[in-house]
PDB file of C-alpha atoms in Angstrom:
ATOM      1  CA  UNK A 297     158.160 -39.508 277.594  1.00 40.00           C
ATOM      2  CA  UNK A 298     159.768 -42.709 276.782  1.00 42.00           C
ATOM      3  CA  UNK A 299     156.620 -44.539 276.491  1.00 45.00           C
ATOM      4  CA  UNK A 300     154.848 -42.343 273.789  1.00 46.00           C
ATOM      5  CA  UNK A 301     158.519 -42.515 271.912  1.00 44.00           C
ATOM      6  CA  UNK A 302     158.798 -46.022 271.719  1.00 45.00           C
ATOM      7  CA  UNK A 303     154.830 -45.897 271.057  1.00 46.00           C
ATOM      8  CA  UNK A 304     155.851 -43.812 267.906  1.00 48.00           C
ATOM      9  CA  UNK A 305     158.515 -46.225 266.795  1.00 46.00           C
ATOM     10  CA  UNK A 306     156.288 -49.104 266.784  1.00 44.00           C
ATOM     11  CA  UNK A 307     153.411 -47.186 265.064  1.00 47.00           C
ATOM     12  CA  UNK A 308     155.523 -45.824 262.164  1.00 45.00           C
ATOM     13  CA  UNK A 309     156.397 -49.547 261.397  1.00 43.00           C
ATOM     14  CA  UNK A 310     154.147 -50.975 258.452  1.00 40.00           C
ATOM     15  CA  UNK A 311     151.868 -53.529 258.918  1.00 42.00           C
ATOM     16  CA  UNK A 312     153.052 -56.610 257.554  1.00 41.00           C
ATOM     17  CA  UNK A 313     150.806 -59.266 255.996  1.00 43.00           C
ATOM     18  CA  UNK A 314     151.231 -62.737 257.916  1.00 42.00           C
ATOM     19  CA  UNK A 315     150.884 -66.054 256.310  1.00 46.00           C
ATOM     20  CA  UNK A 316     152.613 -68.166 258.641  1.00 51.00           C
ATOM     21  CA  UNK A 317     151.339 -70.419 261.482  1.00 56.00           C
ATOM     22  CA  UNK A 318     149.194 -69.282 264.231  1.00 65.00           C
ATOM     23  CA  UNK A 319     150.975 -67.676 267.168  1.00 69.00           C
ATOM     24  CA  UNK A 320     148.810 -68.312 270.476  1.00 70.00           C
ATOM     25  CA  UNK A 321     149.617 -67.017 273.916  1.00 70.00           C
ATOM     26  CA  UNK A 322     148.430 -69.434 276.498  1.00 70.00           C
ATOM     27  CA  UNK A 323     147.791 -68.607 280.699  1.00 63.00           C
ATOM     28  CA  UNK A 324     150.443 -70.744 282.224  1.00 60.00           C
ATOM     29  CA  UNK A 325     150.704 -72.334 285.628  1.00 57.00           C
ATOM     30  CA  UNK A 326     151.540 -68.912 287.493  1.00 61.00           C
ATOM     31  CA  UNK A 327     148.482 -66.227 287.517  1.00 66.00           C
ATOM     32  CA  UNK A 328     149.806 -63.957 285.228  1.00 70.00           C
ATOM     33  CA  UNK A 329     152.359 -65.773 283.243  1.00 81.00           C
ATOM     34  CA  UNK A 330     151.542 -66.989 279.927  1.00 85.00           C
ATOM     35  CA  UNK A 331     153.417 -69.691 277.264  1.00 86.00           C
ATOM     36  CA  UNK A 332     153.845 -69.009 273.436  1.00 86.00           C
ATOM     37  CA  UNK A 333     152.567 -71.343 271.129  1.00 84.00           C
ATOM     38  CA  UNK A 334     153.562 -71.702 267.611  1.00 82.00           C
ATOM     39  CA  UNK A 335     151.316 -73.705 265.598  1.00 81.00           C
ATOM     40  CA  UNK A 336     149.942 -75.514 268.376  1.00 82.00           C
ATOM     41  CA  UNK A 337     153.675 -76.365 269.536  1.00 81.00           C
ATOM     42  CA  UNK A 338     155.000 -74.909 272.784  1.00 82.00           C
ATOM     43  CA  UNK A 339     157.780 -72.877 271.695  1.00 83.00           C
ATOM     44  CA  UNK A 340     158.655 -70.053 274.704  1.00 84.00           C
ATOM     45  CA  UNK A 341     157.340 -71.409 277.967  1.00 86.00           C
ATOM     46  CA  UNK A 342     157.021 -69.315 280.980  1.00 87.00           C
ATOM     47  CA  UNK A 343     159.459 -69.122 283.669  1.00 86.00           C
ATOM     48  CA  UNK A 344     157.335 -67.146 286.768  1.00 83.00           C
ATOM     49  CA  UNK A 345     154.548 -64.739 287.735  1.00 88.00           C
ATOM     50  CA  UNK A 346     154.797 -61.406 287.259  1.00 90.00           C
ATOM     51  CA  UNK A 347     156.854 -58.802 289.851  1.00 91.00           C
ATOM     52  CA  UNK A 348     157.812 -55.316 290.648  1.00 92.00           C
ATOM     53  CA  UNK A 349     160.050 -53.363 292.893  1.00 93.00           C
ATOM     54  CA  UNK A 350     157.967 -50.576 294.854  1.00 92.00           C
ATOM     55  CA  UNK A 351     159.143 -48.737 298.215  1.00 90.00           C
ATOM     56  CA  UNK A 352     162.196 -50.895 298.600  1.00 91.00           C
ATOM     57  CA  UNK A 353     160.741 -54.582 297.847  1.00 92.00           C
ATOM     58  CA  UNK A 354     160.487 -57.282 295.502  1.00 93.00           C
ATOM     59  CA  UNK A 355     156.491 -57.507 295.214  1.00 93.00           C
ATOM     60  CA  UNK A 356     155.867 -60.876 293.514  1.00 92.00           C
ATOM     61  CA  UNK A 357     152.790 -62.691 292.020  1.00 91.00           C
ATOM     62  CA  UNK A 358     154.297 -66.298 293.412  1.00 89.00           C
ATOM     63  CA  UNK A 359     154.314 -65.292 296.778  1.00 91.00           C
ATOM     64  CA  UNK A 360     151.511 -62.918 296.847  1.00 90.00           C
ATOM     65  CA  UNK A 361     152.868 -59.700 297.676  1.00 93.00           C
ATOM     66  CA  UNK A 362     152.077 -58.352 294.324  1.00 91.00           C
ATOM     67  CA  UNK A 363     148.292 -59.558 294.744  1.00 90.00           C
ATOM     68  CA  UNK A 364     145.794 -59.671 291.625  1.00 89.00           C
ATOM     69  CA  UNK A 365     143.130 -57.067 291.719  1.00 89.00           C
ATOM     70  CA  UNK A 366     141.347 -58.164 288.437  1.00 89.00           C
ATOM     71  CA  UNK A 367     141.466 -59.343 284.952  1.00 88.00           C
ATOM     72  CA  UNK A 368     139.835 -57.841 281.759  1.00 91.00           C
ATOM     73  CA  UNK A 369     139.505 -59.507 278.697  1.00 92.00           C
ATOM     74  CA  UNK A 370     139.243 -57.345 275.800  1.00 94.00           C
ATOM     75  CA  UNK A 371     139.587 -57.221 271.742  1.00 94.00           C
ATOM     76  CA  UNK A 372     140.316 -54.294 269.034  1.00 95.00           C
ATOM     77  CA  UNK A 373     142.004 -53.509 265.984  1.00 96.00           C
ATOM     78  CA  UNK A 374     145.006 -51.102 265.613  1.00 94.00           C
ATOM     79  CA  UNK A 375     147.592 -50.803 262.821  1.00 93.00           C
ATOM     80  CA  UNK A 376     149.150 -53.984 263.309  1.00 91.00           C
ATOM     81  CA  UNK A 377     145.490 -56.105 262.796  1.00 92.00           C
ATOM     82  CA  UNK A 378     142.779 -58.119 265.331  1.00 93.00           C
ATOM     83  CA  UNK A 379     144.192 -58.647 268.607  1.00 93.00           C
ATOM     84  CA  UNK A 380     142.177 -60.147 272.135  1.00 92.00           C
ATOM     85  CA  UNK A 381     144.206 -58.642 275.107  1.00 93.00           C
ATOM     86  CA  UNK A 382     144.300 -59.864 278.561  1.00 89.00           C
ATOM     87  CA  UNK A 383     145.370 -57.618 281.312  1.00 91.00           C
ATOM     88  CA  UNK A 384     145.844 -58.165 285.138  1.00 90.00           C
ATOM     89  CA  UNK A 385     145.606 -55.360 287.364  1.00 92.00           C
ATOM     90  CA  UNK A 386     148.039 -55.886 290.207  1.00 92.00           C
ATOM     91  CA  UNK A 387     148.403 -53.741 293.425  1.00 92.00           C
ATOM     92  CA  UNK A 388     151.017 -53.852 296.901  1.00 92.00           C
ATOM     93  CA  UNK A 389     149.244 -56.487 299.351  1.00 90.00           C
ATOM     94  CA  UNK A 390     150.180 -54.313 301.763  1.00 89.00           C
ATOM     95  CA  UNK A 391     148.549 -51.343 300.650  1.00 82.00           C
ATOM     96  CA  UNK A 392     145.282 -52.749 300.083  1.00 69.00           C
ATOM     97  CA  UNK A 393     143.137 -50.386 302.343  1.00 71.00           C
ATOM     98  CA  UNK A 394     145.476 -47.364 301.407  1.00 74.00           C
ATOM     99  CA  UNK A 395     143.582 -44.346 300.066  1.00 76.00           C
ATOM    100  CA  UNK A 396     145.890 -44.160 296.781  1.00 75.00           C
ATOM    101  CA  UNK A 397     147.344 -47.770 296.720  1.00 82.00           C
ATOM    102  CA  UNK A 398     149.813 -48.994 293.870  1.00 88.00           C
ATOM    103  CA  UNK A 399     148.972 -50.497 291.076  1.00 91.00           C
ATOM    104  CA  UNK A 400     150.316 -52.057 287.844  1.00 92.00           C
ATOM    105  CA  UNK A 401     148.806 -53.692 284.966  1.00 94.00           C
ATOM    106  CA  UNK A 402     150.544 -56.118 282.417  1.00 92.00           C
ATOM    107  CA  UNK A 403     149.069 -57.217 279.986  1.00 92.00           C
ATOM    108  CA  UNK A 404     149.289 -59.634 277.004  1.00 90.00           C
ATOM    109  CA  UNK A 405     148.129 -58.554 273.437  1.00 92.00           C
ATOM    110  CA  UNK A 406     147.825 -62.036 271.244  1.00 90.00           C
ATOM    111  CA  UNK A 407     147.482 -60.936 267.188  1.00 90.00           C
ATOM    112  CA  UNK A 408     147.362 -63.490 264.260  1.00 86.00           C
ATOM    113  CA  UNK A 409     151.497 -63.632 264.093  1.00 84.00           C
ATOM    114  CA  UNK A 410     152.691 -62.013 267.308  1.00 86.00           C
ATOM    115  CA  UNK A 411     152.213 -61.298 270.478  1.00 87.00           C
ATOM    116  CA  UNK A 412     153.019 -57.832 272.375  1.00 89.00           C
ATOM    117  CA  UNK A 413     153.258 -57.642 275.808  1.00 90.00           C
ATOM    118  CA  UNK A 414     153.007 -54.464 277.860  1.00 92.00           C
ATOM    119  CA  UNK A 415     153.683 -53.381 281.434  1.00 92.00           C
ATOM    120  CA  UNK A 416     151.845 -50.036 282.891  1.00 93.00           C
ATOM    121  CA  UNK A 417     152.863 -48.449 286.244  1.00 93.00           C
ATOM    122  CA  UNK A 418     149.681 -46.918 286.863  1.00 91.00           C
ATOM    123  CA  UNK A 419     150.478 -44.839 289.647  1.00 89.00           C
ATOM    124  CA  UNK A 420     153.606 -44.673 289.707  1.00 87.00           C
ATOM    125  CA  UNK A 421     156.733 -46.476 291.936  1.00 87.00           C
ATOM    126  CA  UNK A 422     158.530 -45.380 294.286  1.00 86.00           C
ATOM    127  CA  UNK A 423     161.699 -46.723 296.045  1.00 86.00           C
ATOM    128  CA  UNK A 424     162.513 -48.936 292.853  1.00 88.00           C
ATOM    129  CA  UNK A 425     166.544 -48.978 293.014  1.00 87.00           C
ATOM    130  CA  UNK A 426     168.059 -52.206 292.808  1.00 86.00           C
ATOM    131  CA  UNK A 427     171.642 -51.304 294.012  1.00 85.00           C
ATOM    132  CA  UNK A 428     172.654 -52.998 290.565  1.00 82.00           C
ATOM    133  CA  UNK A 429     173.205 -51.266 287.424  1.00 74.00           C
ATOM    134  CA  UNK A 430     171.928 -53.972 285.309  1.00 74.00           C
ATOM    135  CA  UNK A 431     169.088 -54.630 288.102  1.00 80.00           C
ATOM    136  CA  UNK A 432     165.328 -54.967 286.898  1.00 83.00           C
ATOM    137  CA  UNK A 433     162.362 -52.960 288.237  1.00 88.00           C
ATOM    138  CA  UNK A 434     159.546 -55.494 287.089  1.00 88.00           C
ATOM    139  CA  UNK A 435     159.299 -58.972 285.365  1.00 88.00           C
ATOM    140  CA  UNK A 436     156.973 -59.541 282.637  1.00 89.00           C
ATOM    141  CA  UNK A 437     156.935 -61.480 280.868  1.00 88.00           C
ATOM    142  CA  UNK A 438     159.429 -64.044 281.771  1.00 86.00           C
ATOM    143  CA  UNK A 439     160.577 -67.177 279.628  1.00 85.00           C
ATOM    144  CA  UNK A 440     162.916 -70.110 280.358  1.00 83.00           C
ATOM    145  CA  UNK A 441     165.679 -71.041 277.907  1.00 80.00           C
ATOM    146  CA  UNK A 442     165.592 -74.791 276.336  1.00 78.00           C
ATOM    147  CA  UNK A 443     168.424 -76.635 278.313  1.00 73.00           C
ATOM    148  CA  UNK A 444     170.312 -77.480 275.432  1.00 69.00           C
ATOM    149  CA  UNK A 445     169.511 -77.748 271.824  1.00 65.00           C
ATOM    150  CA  UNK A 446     170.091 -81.839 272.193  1.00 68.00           C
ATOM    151  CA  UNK A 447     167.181 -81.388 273.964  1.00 70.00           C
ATOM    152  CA  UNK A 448     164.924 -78.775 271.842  1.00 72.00           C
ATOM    153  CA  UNK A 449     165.407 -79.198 268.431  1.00 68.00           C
ATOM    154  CA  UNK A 450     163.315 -76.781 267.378  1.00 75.00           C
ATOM    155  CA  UNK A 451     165.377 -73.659 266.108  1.00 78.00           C
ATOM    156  CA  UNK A 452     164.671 -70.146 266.989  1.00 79.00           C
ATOM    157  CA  UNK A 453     166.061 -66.280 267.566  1.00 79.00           C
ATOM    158  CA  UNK A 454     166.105 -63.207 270.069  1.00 79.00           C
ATOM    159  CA  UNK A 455     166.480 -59.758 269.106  1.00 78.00           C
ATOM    160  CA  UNK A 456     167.845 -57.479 272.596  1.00 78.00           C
ATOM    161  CA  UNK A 457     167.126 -54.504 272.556  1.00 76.00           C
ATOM    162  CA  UNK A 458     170.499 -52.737 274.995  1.00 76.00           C
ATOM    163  CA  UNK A 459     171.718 -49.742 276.181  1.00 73.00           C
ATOM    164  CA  UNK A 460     170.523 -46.863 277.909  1.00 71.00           C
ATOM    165  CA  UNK A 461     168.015 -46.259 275.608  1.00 69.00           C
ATOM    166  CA  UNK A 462     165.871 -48.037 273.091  1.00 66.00           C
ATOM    167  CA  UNK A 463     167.440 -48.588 269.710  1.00 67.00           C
ATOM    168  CA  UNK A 464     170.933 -47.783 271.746  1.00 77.00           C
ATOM    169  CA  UNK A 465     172.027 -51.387 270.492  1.00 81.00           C
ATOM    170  CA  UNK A 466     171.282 -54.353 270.195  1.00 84.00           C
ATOM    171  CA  UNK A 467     171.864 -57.913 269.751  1.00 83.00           C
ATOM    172  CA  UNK A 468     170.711 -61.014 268.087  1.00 84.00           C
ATOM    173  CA  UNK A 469     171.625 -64.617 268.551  1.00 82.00           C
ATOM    174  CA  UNK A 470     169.904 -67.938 268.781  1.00 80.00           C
ATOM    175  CA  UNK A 471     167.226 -68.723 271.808  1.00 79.00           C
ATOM    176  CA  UNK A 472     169.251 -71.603 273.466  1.00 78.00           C
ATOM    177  CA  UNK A 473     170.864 -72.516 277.252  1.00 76.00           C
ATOM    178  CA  UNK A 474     173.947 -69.840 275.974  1.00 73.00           C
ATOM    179  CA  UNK A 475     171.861 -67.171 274.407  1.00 73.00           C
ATOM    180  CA  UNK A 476     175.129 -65.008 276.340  1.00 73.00           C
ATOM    181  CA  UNK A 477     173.552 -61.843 274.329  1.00 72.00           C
ATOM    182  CA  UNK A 478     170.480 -61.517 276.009  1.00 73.00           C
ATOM    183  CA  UNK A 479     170.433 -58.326 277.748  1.00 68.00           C
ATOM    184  CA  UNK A 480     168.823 -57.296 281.292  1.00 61.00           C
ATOM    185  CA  UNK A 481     165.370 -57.362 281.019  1.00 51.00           C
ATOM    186  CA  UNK A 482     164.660 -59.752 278.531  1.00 41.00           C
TER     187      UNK A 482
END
């Protein structure tokens, strides 16, 4: 239910038109993972492979737990313009010869000026509890903050989505070392 309502949301926003430079999402060094480019400048690298909590674990990409089952290419058009996506179907190592294993898909969506990135349980998770309120279920993507801004001149913004729903609240700062209002989950 929460899915299609933030699907709504999105699609009742107007397409905008872009005349900026070219936003490019790149694979990165973990399968997975990818970096955002901004006119051909690395602007949000990627911190680590993808992972999920199912039946009590931390199923992770890095160490293989969370082991690829494929990748699809694939392009369309929807209300926001031309995208290509990429999407990696992941599923439980250890369930690999079950008759109904796990799986998850995420999935990258690269447009003229954005990105969108999108994570599917496809069967369902079980077992996903934390034991921390502010706990994550899955990573994806993931990006690493600049160190300083000494150190990454180049300027640029978050918008965090927070609460217990979408569009609870929200915050907005500047993508740096102290970005302090980045919520769980981003």
């Amino acid at each position: 239910l929460l899915e299609e309502s933030v699907a709504d949301m999105i699609a009742a926003l107007p397409p905008l038109a872009y005349t900026g430079p070219a936003v490019e999402a790149r694979h990165a060094h973990a399968v997975g993972s990818v970096d955002i480019f901004i006119a051909g400048a690395l602007w949000f690298p990627a911190a680590g492979a993808a992972w999920v909590r199912h039946r009590g674990r931390k199923l992770s990409a890095a160490d293989g737990s969370l082991s690829l089952v494929n990748s699809r290419n694939s392009s369309g058009i929807d209300s926001y313009g031309s995208y290509f996506r990429t999407a990696w179907r992941w599923a439980d190592r250890d369930e690999a010869n079950a008759t109904a294993p796990f799986a998850f898909e995420t999935a990258v969506r690269r447009y003229e000026s954005h990105v969108a990135f999108e994570q599917t349980f496809l069967s369902g998770a079980s077992a996903t509890a934390t034991g921390d309120k502010d706990g994550l279920v899955s990573g994806y993507p993931s990006f690493r903050l600049p160190a300083s801004a000494a150190t990454d001149p180049v300027r640029r913004g978050y918008l965090s989505y927070q609460g217990q729903m979408v569009g609870a609240g929200y915050k907005t700062g500047e993508w740096e070392a102290s970005a302090a209002g980045v919520g769980g989950g981003v």
